[in-house]
């Protein structure tokens, strides 16, 4: 959607858009006035976020005394209004509460998990989904969501990869920005806007071995080049809040990391929003071994710059004593409270604290369901197709629908959906029955759920396959197998799914495997068995209709891998933008090809696995379509530039097939020789374009110093002279590079 259309869409969504943006200077003076009238306890109260539990007497007491600044997880609009009334009408200063919730990929109308949305490579899809989520959630009073998560995730074992936009910092940044724009809209004070929260700051996705909450070791150059990059963009996009992460980086937990929260975020980047802790993360500095007790943890968090304490009870328990003893200055407390109050003004809560009951519970608008369906259509990836897809409607009369994910209303929604009404999920089985007629769809799940090891259903599944012209095998992972604290060391399809597929394959009918999962799984053996493979990260409410449209050919595939798919779990962490090593893989000899009693050096001594070889099974950026695209040679506007210069690179992309389709053209660069070794490729931009059969379009990208630089020493960046390659390619493993040189300014003048 272009900017103009999006603005029109925004105003259409803004049912009660009565607000006007309050100028910053006015907010500042109101906050100062209020701060001047607050007692120390009232200030500490504003820094306190609790999980709600209804309109209960003790909660009411706390709110009236000004001891609560924000509540999370309260979703009944009547209760929200009751509690808000206590804050606004019955507390001394009448400061409103902010109601918050994890609205991660939809509130009621569920969109694909963020990793799925990333597979769309389409910021418009992401922005639209976030706008709908904000409209639905704000209709019950939620004005702050803990999203987007822009943790770079290079390890599929980590369960929270589902909530991320994948392994690439540029893709994550662009989609994270779109999500912030969608939640916050043009005017944060509009009653249907939600404050976004960039999380988890920072480095959480680098958890060692992909095990949640684990320690991270991240050199500063890598931290800044990769892990911080999307966060910096989210500051520029105006994300109203940030959340610090659970993990420690190089020994310092984020909740006590003043360098990260204060020096980099506020000092270098100029962030002026609010920082919330993660759930209990201040208290968790005790088991981390960074704080002796909750009092010390509170002091470390306050001094690091954590404005709001989510459920550690550290500030309410200890801040008064810390101020009285002089360990924390009241001026420091004021600066945190200022950030909280500023957010409340920015959200327009002082003018408009209540949910408008006349328009509350705005869920499942037909246009929202339609957007959710389009989001799945753009997110599903066609990984393999030997010609079985699209289903040939003249030949395919009977369809066998098999597998534990064919009719999984709960599980297709994916992780981190607190507000699911599962009866609203339209499954592939239902959608296919509607499309092809119930009588033509033979359903035999074979397994009850994805972890099921009981083969008693196999016989029926095989019988169904025999009667059908094509087998659609819906495999995958249940929602609970990914997400927070749900990590897996083994990335293969769980349960007896692989065995079931083998039996179906033996029947001899064409088999299409459709995987719905929360992460990229190691599906090499199953992909080799299937005639076609579709990958759909948990797609939410409208998974079924979208998949039916794609499988039947009514819609075309345009999803692309936002992550590298491993051949085997043991390859993780696996990511395309790796370093080359001194012995890059070549002449790969796999385990079964090695002669017995072969000499130690007989396999060539290069960097690969004897069993998995090297690289991804399906590379980053990869995905097929029902049409084909051809890329022309890249053309450069210059072959030499100064370190502060720019150049343009263009390339013609042609739809060489016979139906319309969308292609994602990806701009990669490589700096061949540098004082710090650079990755073999780095994504710098992309464009998703739709082309009619035979149509060509010339795409032009501009490469600026920001695309070529890397961090050398803290915030310092350099663009070093030397040779670079640039690709405009369909994925990270293909394409023809063009070369250019960055030269010292004097050498350029001499040319
Ligand atoms: C998660 C956050 C989430 C918070 C509030 C934590 O466990 O790490 O991502 O926003 O809970 O629900």
XYZ file of C-alpha atoms and ligand atoms in Angstrom:
763
model
C 0.000 0.000 0.000
C 1.470 3.377 -0.832
C 1.669 6.157 1.749
C -1.426 7.988 0.452
C -3.579 4.879 0.447
C -2.299 3.977 3.892
C -3.267 7.406 5.242
C -6.755 6.981 3.798
C -6.914 3.536 5.374
C -5.762 4.987 8.668
C -8.431 7.629 8.747
C -11.035 5.032 7.854
C -9.866 3.021 10.845
C -9.797 6.019 13.175
C -13.348 5.738 14.427
C -12.997 8.195 17.238
C -10.054 10.173 15.978
C -10.755 13.258 18.024
C -7.241 13.925 19.181
C -4.757 16.534 18.109
C -1.058 15.884 18.600
C 0.077 17.781 21.695
C 3.304 19.687 21.006
C 6.362 18.337 22.847
C 6.925 21.642 24.647
C 3.419 21.558 26.063
C 3.845 17.943 27.160
C 7.134 18.887 28.831
C 5.601 21.703 30.794
C 2.599 19.629 31.882
C 4.901 16.815 32.993
C 7.081 19.250 34.949
C 4.030 20.720 36.618
C 2.731 17.303 37.585
C 6.138 16.093 38.798
C 6.357 19.152 41.032
C 3.157 18.117 42.758
C 4.001 14.431 43.275
C 5.187 12.786 46.475
C 8.088 10.331 46.256
C 5.654 7.428 46.704
C 3.433 8.681 43.895
C 6.481 8.914 41.661
C 7.514 5.360 42.500
C 3.947 4.244 41.818
C 4.173 5.522 38.245
C 7.187 3.246 37.691
C 5.270 0.183 38.770
C 3.614 -2.160 36.260
C 1.479 -5.026 37.530
C -0.442 -7.826 35.886
C -4.158 -7.229 36.257
C -6.597 -9.564 37.966
C -9.900 -7.813 37.588
C -11.646 -5.200 39.689
C -10.373 -6.563 43.014
C -10.439 -4.567 46.281
C -6.676 -4.661 46.912
C -5.951 -3.531 43.355
C -8.461 -0.724 43.719
C -6.709 0.344 46.938
C -3.323 0.414 45.233
C -4.634 2.404 42.305
C -6.348 4.953 44.552
C -3.135 5.487 46.501
C -1.202 6.093 43.272
C 0.925 2.952 43.627
C 0.362 1.648 40.074
C 1.432 3.243 36.798
C 0.377 0.556 34.352
C -1.486 -2.727 34.199
C -0.904 -5.509 31.727
C -3.243 -8.313 30.747
C -6.575 -6.667 31.589
C -8.752 -7.146 28.503
C -12.358 -6.681 29.562
C -13.250 -3.111 28.493
C -15.702 -2.709 31.355
C -13.083 -3.687 33.927
C -10.551 -1.480 32.152
C -12.907 1.486 32.518
C -13.680 0.668 36.165
C -9.992 0.526 37.069
C -9.241 3.624 35.032
C -11.988 5.502 36.845
C -10.287 4.694 40.158
C -7.040 6.167 38.847
C -8.559 9.228 37.192
C -11.327 10.077 39.634
C -10.283 8.570 42.953
C -6.515 8.994 43.162
C -5.022 12.252 44.453
C -3.536 13.455 41.169
C -5.847 11.622 38.764
C -3.031 10.222 36.625
C -4.453 7.643 34.190
C -3.170 4.073 33.929
C -1.773 2.618 30.708
C -3.221 -0.785 29.855
C -0.773 -3.050 28.048
C -0.833 -6.479 26.449
C 1.269 -8.739 24.280
C -0.531 -8.221 20.983
C 2.129 -9.855 18.876
C 0.474 -10.912 15.619
C -3.082 -9.834 16.021
C -5.514 -9.456 18.889
C -8.616 -11.380 17.767
C -8.029 -11.562 14.021
C -4.771 -13.466 14.101
C -2.158 -12.792 11.449
C 0.828 -15.029 10.659
C 3.466 -15.174 13.385
C 6.075 -12.440 12.850
C 8.460 -14.944 11.237
C 5.660 -15.696 8.764
C 5.022 -12.029 8.144
C 8.742 -11.685 7.471
C 8.385 -14.344 4.761
C 6.088 -11.929 2.907
C 9.015 -9.511 2.501
C 6.271 -6.923 2.292
C 6.245 -3.999 4.747
C 2.727 -3.035 3.593
C 1.346 -6.389 4.750
C 3.056 -5.995 8.118
C 1.872 -2.393 8.564
C -1.704 -3.297 7.715
C -1.701 -6.228 10.149
C -0.386 -4.020 12.942
C -3.000 -1.347 12.219
C -5.765 -3.925 12.467
C -4.284 -5.345 15.674
C -4.177 -1.839 17.153
C -7.753 -1.135 16.199
C -9.031 -4.395 17.699
C -6.958 -4.230 20.883
C -7.594 -0.539 21.552
C -11.309 -1.261 21.301
C -10.992 -2.996 24.692
C -8.650 -0.371 26.122
C -5.202 -1.783 25.263
C -3.107 1.230 24.286
C 0.347 -0.330 24.533
C 1.583 -3.525 22.938
C 4.864 -5.287 23.620
C 5.756 -5.582 19.961
C 7.587 -5.564 17.552
C 10.309 -7.966 18.542
C 13.333 -7.263 16.374
C 15.771 -9.697 17.928
C 18.006 -11.083 15.214
C 17.638 -14.848 15.359
C 20.289 -16.989 13.758
C 19.334 -20.197 15.508
C 16.152 -22.149 14.780
C 16.452 -23.999 18.065
C 15.464 -20.814 19.886
C 11.689 -20.962 20.350
C 11.304 -17.201 20.129
C 12.540 -17.133 16.554
C 8.789 -17.419 15.845
C 8.245 -13.919 17.226
C 11.113 -12.439 15.237
C 11.524 -11.320 11.643
C 14.337 -13.824 11.189
C 18.066 -13.674 10.727
C 18.677 -10.503 8.768
C 19.071 -7.028 10.294
C 17.906 -5.086 7.228
C 14.779 -7.175 6.648
C 14.001 -7.049 10.392
C 14.487 -3.290 10.491
C 12.225 -2.562 7.541
C 9.448 -4.806 8.823
C 9.867 -3.624 12.407
C 9.491 -0.030 11.251
C 6.348 -0.942 9.296
C 4.910 -2.602 12.402
C 5.586 0.479 14.527
C 3.902 2.646 11.878
C 0.904 0.343 11.858
C 0.457 0.289 15.640
C 1.094 3.958 16.245
C -0.459 5.424 13.089
C -0.069 9.126 12.342
C -1.197 10.186 15.782
C -0.373 8.197 18.888
C -3.050 10.093 20.789
C -5.794 8.734 18.563
C -7.937 6.359 20.673
C -7.282 3.504 18.286
C -3.497 3.821 18.233
C -1.231 1.672 20.383
C 2.244 2.527 21.604
C 4.746 0.097 20.106
C 7.525 -1.488 22.129
C 10.826 -2.371 20.474
C 12.038 -5.489 22.227
C 14.077 -7.158 23.606
C 16.910 -4.676 23.947
C 19.305 -6.322 23.198
C 21.024 -9.406 21.892
C 18.395 -11.811 23.258
C 18.312 -13.809 19.992
C 21.985 -14.643 20.362
C 21.294 -16.898 23.350
C 23.962 -19.565 23.450
C 22.872 -22.874 21.850
C 19.415 -21.446 21.130
C 18.282 -22.160 24.687
C 15.989 -19.446 25.992
C 17.281 -16.908 28.518
C 20.810 -18.192 27.976
C 23.898 -16.048 28.163
C 25.207 -14.209 25.123
C 28.718 -13.261 24.077
C 28.601 -10.581 21.456
C 31.631 -8.547 20.438
C 30.774 -4.858 20.156
C 31.328 -4.734 16.389
C 28.882 -7.609 15.839
C 26.453 -6.146 18.343
C 26.349 -2.874 16.482
C 26.536 -4.207 12.909
C 23.873 -6.865 13.385
C 21.951 -6.999 16.662
C 21.449 -3.275 17.305
C 20.805 -2.281 13.710
C 17.009 -2.803 13.691
C 16.639 -1.164 17.113
C 18.362 1.962 15.866
C 15.888 2.118 12.979
C 13.000 1.734 15.411
C 14.223 4.760 17.335
C 14.145 6.739 14.080
C 10.643 5.417 13.399
C 9.498 6.796 16.748
C 8.786 3.605 18.689
C 7.179 5.041 21.819
C 8.664 2.432 24.140
C 11.481 -0.091 24.409
C 11.767 -3.224 26.552
C 15.104 -4.425 27.860
C 15.925 -8.098 27.520
C 16.332 -10.972 29.963
C 19.806 -12.010 28.843
C 23.201 -10.787 29.823
C 25.608 -9.610 27.141
C 29.233 -10.365 27.927
C 28.329 -10.666 31.599
C 26.029 -7.671 32.067
C 22.239 -8.296 32.202
C 20.343 -5.761 30.085
C 18.240 -4.549 33.019
C 21.419 -3.236 34.616
C 23.278 -2.268 31.458
C 23.790 1.471 31.540
C 26.023 1.469 28.468
C 23.260 -0.086 26.402
C 20.205 1.675 27.834
C 21.662 5.079 28.511
C 24.872 5.694 26.574
C 23.929 4.022 23.303
C 20.132 4.263 23.213
C 19.587 7.719 24.662
C 23.048 9.234 24.283
C 24.089 8.180 20.799
C 20.686 7.583 19.227
C 18.712 10.323 20.962
C 15.843 8.093 22.106
C 13.357 9.998 24.249
C 10.726 7.316 24.882
C 10.076 4.983 27.789
C 11.957 1.812 28.804
C 10.112 -1.045 30.493
C 11.819 -4.055 32.022
C 10.905 -7.525 30.827
C 8.714 -9.565 33.157
C 10.657 -9.916 36.400
C 13.939 -9.087 34.671
C 15.080 -6.698 37.409
C 14.632 -9.378 40.048
C 16.317 -11.907 37.763
C 19.593 -10.044 38.085
C 19.863 -11.943 41.400
C 20.006 -15.463 39.899
C 22.134 -14.025 37.071
C 24.691 -13.318 39.782
C 24.755 -9.565 39.131
C 22.795 -8.344 42.165
C 23.059 -9.558 45.737
C 19.404 -8.810 46.506
C 16.326 -7.008 45.183
C 17.438 -3.721 46.681
C 20.695 -3.776 44.750
C 18.853 -4.919 41.616
C 16.475 -1.953 41.931
C 19.355 0.467 42.286
C 21.200 -1.039 39.297
C 18.066 -0.902 37.120
C 17.224 2.684 38.054
C 20.746 3.820 37.376
C 20.888 1.906 34.109
C 17.697 3.591 32.883
C 14.836 1.114 33.290
C 11.837 3.423 33.657
C 9.163 0.909 34.497
C 9.436 -2.247 36.563
C 7.285 -5.041 35.120
C 6.407 -7.380 37.945
C 9.694 -7.447 39.874
C 8.205 -5.291 42.681
C 11.723 -3.956 43.040
C 10.902 -0.255 42.789
C 7.849 -0.360 45.042
C 9.802 -2.420 47.559
C 13.099 -0.533 47.634
C 13.230 2.764 45.795
C 12.099 4.919 48.738
C 14.903 3.511 50.901
C 17.424 3.912 48.116
C 16.510 7.586 47.768
C 16.497 8.162 51.529
C 19.923 6.582 51.899
C 21.270 8.662 49.014
C 22.115 5.633 46.852
C 19.715 6.871 44.185
C 19.019 10.566 43.700
C 15.464 11.857 43.546
C 16.463 13.650 40.350
C 17.199 10.234 38.831
C 13.767 8.979 39.873
C 12.229 12.126 38.355
C 13.872 11.449 35.018
C 12.296 7.966 34.882
C 8.884 9.262 35.959
C 9.145 11.969 33.299
C 9.421 9.269 30.614
C 6.349 7.463 31.941
C 4.219 10.607 32.194
C 5.352 11.786 28.770
C 4.129 8.504 27.289
C 0.751 8.967 28.959
C 0.452 12.460 27.468
C 1.605 11.250 24.060
C -1.095 8.595 24.161
C -3.704 11.240 24.957
C -4.701 9.373 28.101
C -5.191 12.501 30.170
C -7.785 13.785 27.677
C -9.239 10.459 26.710
C -8.743 7.866 29.449
C -11.760 5.619 28.850
C -12.802 3.010 26.306
C -15.775 4.215 24.319
C -18.178 1.362 25.097
C -20.373 2.240 22.123
C -17.618 1.164 19.749
C -15.801 -1.375 21.913
C -14.979 -4.948 20.909
C -14.342 -4.160 17.243
C -13.249 -7.608 16.100
C -13.182 -9.668 12.901
C -14.252 -6.990 10.417
C -14.594 -8.613 6.978
C -11.831 -6.325 5.696
C -9.573 -7.495 8.555
C -10.201 -11.150 7.764
C -9.470 -10.402 4.142
C -6.177 -8.714 5.100
C -5.278 -11.693 7.295
C -5.891 -14.045 4.355
C -3.736 -11.940 2.033
C -1.001 -11.908 4.658
C -0.887 -15.729 4.652
C -0.994 -15.836 0.859
C 2.063 -13.570 0.734
C 3.833 -15.424 3.537
C 3.578 -19.054 2.474
C 6.681 -20.263 0.655
C 6.714 -22.724 -2.214
C 9.938 -24.608 -1.538
C 9.675 -27.392 -4.079
C 7.395 -28.148 -7.003
C 7.886 -30.875 -9.551
C 4.659 -29.897 -11.287
C 2.021 -31.161 -8.851
C 1.023 -27.620 -7.958
C -1.170 -25.841 -8.680
C -3.657 -28.681 -8.405
C -4.885 -29.422 -11.880
C -8.615 -29.103 -11.465
C -9.386 -31.117 -14.595
C -7.369 -34.103 -13.329
C -7.807 -33.736 -9.587
C -11.254 -34.877 -8.602
C -10.590 -36.431 -5.201
C -8.217 -34.980 -2.647
C -6.869 -36.806 0.383
C -6.333 -34.397 3.252
C -4.017 -35.988 5.791
C -1.863 -34.945 8.713
C -2.181 -33.462 12.191
C -2.138 -29.813 11.044
C -4.988 -30.088 8.515
C -7.685 -29.203 10.992
C -5.816 -27.702 13.943
C -7.810 -24.606 14.869
C -5.735 -23.916 17.962
C -2.314 -24.711 16.577
C -2.494 -22.895 13.268
C -2.727 -19.647 15.264
C 0.848 -20.078 16.458
C 2.584 -18.982 19.602
C 1.888 -15.992 21.806
C -1.777 -15.570 21.128
C -3.447 -14.812 24.457
C -6.806 -13.815 23.062
C -7.509 -16.577 20.590
C -11.084 -17.665 19.913
C -10.113 -20.828 18.154
C -13.524 -21.446 16.640
C -12.725 -18.420 14.452
C -9.729 -20.174 12.854
C -10.590 -21.439 9.397
C -8.527 -24.548 8.787
C -7.220 -25.927 5.499
C -9.653 -28.839 5.800
C -12.670 -26.525 6.041
C -11.451 -24.271 3.243
C -10.683 -27.179 0.899
C -14.069 -28.736 1.606
C -15.690 -25.419 0.710
C -13.623 -25.060 -2.427
C -13.798 -28.636 -3.770
C -17.017 -29.890 -2.148
C -17.129 -32.025 0.983
C -17.705 -35.178 -1.061
C -14.392 -34.718 -2.898
C -12.222 -34.297 0.160
C -11.287 -37.473 2.008
C -10.025 -36.583 5.454
C -7.938 -38.975 7.491
C -5.510 -37.189 9.842
C -3.342 -40.260 10.485
C -1.984 -38.672 13.668
C -3.897 -36.768 16.324
C -1.260 -34.122 16.912
C 2.239 -33.407 15.682
C 4.017 -35.198 18.549
C 1.786 -38.265 18.244
C 3.783 -41.499 17.979
C 0.756 -43.784 17.729
C 0.454 -45.232 14.237
C -3.087 -46.583 14.619
C -4.436 -43.919 12.225
C -1.978 -44.791 9.436
C -4.137 -47.461 7.805
C -7.020 -45.044 7.271
C -4.679 -42.370 5.957
C -3.212 -44.810 3.448
C -6.724 -45.895 2.425
C -7.660 -42.252 1.820
C -4.515 -41.731 -0.263
C -5.380 -44.740 -2.424
C -8.814 -43.332 -3.228
C -7.522 -39.863 -4.094
C -5.829 -38.245 -7.088
C -3.506 -36.219 -4.903
C -2.400 -36.322 -1.264
C -2.158 -33.102 0.727
C -0.113 -33.877 3.824
C -0.435 -31.173 6.495
C 2.549 -31.587 8.776
C 4.375 -29.328 11.198
C 4.691 -28.302 14.791
C 1.981 -27.423 17.277
C 1.923 -23.836 18.505
C 3.309 -24.814 21.902
C 6.534 -26.148 20.411
C 7.836 -22.659 19.712
C 7.685 -19.330 21.516
C 9.093 -18.242 24.858
C 10.870 -21.006 26.762
C 9.946 -23.533 24.057
C 13.230 -24.351 22.435
C 14.116 -27.560 20.661
C 17.488 -29.222 20.248
C 16.092 -31.466 17.508
C 14.625 -29.581 14.567
C 13.094 -32.535 12.759
C 9.343 -33.011 12.295
C 8.092 -34.257 15.668
C 6.227 -37.501 16.373
C 5.598 -40.088 13.666
C 4.950 -37.566 10.885
C 7.935 -38.561 8.800
C 6.928 -42.238 8.960
C 3.393 -41.340 7.953
C 4.697 -39.416 4.947
C 6.821 -42.405 3.912
C 3.716 -44.635 3.935
C 1.743 -42.105 1.917
C 4.563 -41.838 -0.600
C 4.473 -45.623 -1.050
C 0.900 -45.398 -2.284
C 2.275 -43.808 -5.437
C 0.013 -40.760 -5.721
C 1.523 -37.263 -5.947
C 2.154 -35.944 -2.453
C 2.219 -32.302 -1.460
C 3.630 -31.615 1.999
C 2.421 -28.416 3.644
C 4.337 -27.571 6.812
C 2.904 -25.207 9.420
C 5.459 -24.416 12.092
C 6.895 -21.791 14.401
C 10.432 -22.013 13.055
C 12.346 -23.383 10.091
C 12.510 -27.147 10.606
C 15.093 -29.560 9.269
C 12.874 -31.176 6.637
C 15.429 -32.436 4.134
C 14.336 -36.110 4.224
C 10.653 -35.229 3.971
C 11.250 -32.691 1.194
C 13.002 -35.360 -0.796
C 9.988 -37.668 -0.417
C 7.350 -35.083 -1.372
C 6.541 -33.940 -4.915
C 5.872 -30.419 -3.728
C 6.617 -28.633 -0.468
C 4.880 -25.565 0.934
C 6.113 -23.871 4.098
C 3.675 -21.799 6.060
C 4.885 -20.403 9.369
C 1.827 -20.554 11.667
C -0.590 -18.410 9.701
C -3.373 -17.522 12.123
C -7.111 -17.167 11.586
C -7.192 -17.334 7.787
C -4.574 -20.013 7.138
C -7.101 -22.361 5.518
C -8.598 -20.086 2.836
C -5.151 -18.722 1.945
C -3.633 -22.175 1.538
C -6.622 -23.390 -0.471
C -6.196 -20.413 -2.829
C -2.485 -21.082 -3.218
C -2.731 -24.842 -3.657
C -5.542 -24.552 -6.201
C -3.690 -21.829 -8.089
C -6.234 -19.100 -7.459
C -3.417 -17.195 -5.806
C 0.284 -17.345 -6.615
C 3.119 -17.910 -4.153
C 5.411 -14.994 -3.386
C 6.790 -15.834 0.097
C 10.573 -16.032 0.487
C 12.637 -17.592 3.291
C 13.381 -15.015 6.021
C 15.829 -17.524 7.498
C 18.188 -20.242 6.266
C 16.697 -23.742 6.425
C 19.167 -26.311 7.780
C 19.720 -29.781 6.385
C 20.312 -31.007 9.927
C 19.797 -29.515 13.387
C 23.505 -29.661 14.166
C 24.234 -26.935 11.607
C 22.653 -24.324 13.864
C 23.367 -21.493 14.294
C 23.042 -21.149 10.527
C 22.823 -17.851 8.666
C 23.685 -16.667 5.194
C 25.702 -13.612 6.230
C 28.536 -15.646 7.726
C 32.271 -15.125 7.329
C 34.179 -17.007 4.663
C 36.851 -18.632 6.922
C 40.381 -19.344 5.768
C 39.258 -22.634 4.286
C 35.832 -22.164 2.731
C 33.951 -25.353 1.815
C 34.971 -26.948 -1.438
C 35.234 -30.473 -2.809
C 32.753 -31.742 -0.242
C 33.003 -35.483 0.417
C 30.087 -36.731 2.468
C 30.282 -39.374 5.140
C 29.131 -42.291 3.012
C 31.524 -41.457 0.199
C 34.643 -41.715 2.316
C 36.638 -44.851 1.698
C 37.361 -47.047 4.668
C 40.712 -46.442 6.287
C 41.007 -43.182 4.347
C 43.725 -40.806 5.487
C 42.838 -37.916 7.793
C 43.406 -35.312 5.076
C 41.660 -37.222 2.266
C 38.426 -35.199 2.451
C 40.130 -31.956 1.615
C 40.378 -30.084 4.926
C 37.799 -27.399 4.238
C 34.991 -25.977 6.357
C 31.960 -28.280 6.200
C 30.154 -31.126 7.990
C 30.737 -34.735 6.919
C 27.014 -35.463 7.220
C 25.337 -32.122 6.407
C 27.813 -30.713 3.912
C 27.743 -26.947 3.897
C 25.168 -24.200 3.699
C 21.426 -24.147 3.859
C 19.045 -26.694 2.386
C 16.773 -23.798 1.377
C 18.723 -20.546 1.434
C 17.749 -17.187 2.864
C 15.615 -15.266 0.372
C 14.599 -18.391 -1.575
C 11.089 -19.238 -2.755
C 9.352 -20.440 -5.924
C 6.337 -19.158 -7.803
C 3.907 -20.549 -10.384
C 5.764 -18.381 -12.848
C 9.471 -17.877 -13.440
C 11.673 -14.796 -13.348
C 14.883 -13.960 -15.090
C 17.439 -11.429 -13.901
C 19.514 -9.368 -16.331
C 23.118 -8.387 -15.628
C 23.489 -5.747 -12.906
C 24.490 -2.346 -14.280
C 26.453 0.144 -12.159
C 26.410 3.924 -12.466
C 30.087 3.992 -11.468
C 32.803 1.450 -10.889
C 34.828 3.600 -8.500
C 33.535 5.735 -5.680
C 35.003 7.608 -2.754
C 34.290 6.281 0.751
C 31.627 8.958 1.174
C 30.231 8.463 -2.336
C 27.150 6.663 -3.623
C 26.355 4.675 -6.725
C 23.306 3.257 -8.404
C 22.882 -0.348 -9.399
C 20.100 -1.499 -11.659
C 18.904 -4.739 -13.127
C 16.003 -5.819 -15.308
C 13.731 -8.528 -13.952
C 11.438 -10.321 -16.401
C 8.481 -12.597 -15.795
C 9.338 -15.429 -18.185
C 6.404 -17.651 -17.287
C 2.797 -17.583 -18.286
C 1.052 -16.125 -15.285
C 1.277 -13.040 -13.156
C 3.511 -13.286 -10.126
C 5.432 -11.326 -7.520
C 9.194 -11.524 -7.186
C 11.418 -10.295 -4.362
C 14.582 -8.807 -5.864
C 17.304 -8.674 -3.229
C 20.295 -6.330 -3.118
C 23.396 -7.845 -1.537
C 26.908 -6.498 -1.093
C 30.283 -7.926 -0.116
C 33.376 -6.111 1.017
C 36.174 -8.433 -0.118
C 39.098 -7.268 1.989
C 38.767 -5.300 5.216
C 40.595 -4.662 8.445
C 37.834 -6.704 10.122
C 36.733 -9.658 7.988
C 33.296 -9.010 6.435
C 30.476 -11.503 5.699
C 30.232 -13.296 2.348
C 27.041 -11.360 1.582
C 24.882 -8.810 3.344
C 21.354 -7.814 2.363
C 21.064 -4.072 1.926
C 17.656 -3.597 0.298
C 14.889 -5.433 -1.550
C 11.816 -4.773 -3.650
C 8.750 -6.940 -4.048
C 7.335 -6.373 -7.520
C 4.408 -7.872 -9.400
C 4.921 -8.627 -13.087
C 2.502 -9.812 -15.754
C 3.621 -12.649 -18.057
C 6.360 -11.345 -20.341
C 6.614 -8.057 -18.449
C 10.033 -6.639 -17.560
C 10.899 -3.997 -15.021
C 14.209 -2.309 -14.381
C 14.899 -1.910 -10.692
C 17.340 0.630 -9.415
C 18.885 0.699 -5.953
C 21.210 3.324 -4.508
C 24.201 2.176 -2.500
C 25.312 4.753 0.058
C 28.124 4.773 2.617
C 25.642 3.497 5.206
C 25.403 0.287 3.153
C 29.164 -0.198 2.985
C 30.318 0.790 6.433
C 30.958 -1.348 9.472
C 31.774 -0.632 13.077
C 35.390 -0.653 14.114
C 35.546 0.927 17.528
C 32.419 1.583 19.553
C 30.153 3.865 17.548
C 32.867 4.592 14.991
C 32.234 3.275 11.477
C 34.417 3.104 8.396
C 34.016 2.520 4.692
C 37.340 1.033 3.719
C 38.869 1.346 0.256
C 38.944 -1.876 -1.743
C 36.880 -4.132 -3.947
C 33.162 -4.771 -3.390
C 30.687 -7.087 -5.090
C 27.032 -6.262 -5.524
C 24.201 -8.591 -6.469
C 20.576 -8.077 -7.363
C 19.465 -11.639 -6.865
C 16.492 -13.909 -6.152
C 18.127 -15.235 -2.964
C 21.351 -15.263 -0.980
C 22.818 -18.222 -2.874
C 22.226 -17.107 -6.466
C 22.876 -14.198 -8.777
C 25.684 -12.658 -10.800
C 27.774 -10.067 -8.998
C 29.055 -6.794 -10.420
C 32.205 -5.269 -8.960
C 33.101 -1.784 -7.900
C 35.931 -0.257 -5.957
C 35.956 2.186 -3.108
C 39.053 4.298 -3.626
C 40.793 6.905 -1.531
C 39.535 10.381 -2.543
C 42.962 11.313 -4.013
C 43.093 8.215 -6.186
C 39.612 8.983 -7.461
C 40.632 12.510 -8.450
C 43.646 11.098 -10.333
C 41.436 8.808 -12.446
C 8.347 -11.768 27.542
C 8.028 -10.445 26.881
C 6.589 -10.083 27.148
C 6.364 -10.039 28.630
C 4.959 -9.598 29.027
C 7.900 -11.834 28.988
O 7.970 -13.122 29.489
O 9.730 -12.006 27.435
O 8.292 -10.541 25.507
O 6.271 -8.876 26.514
O 6.587 -11.328 29.160
O 4.013 -10.559 28.811
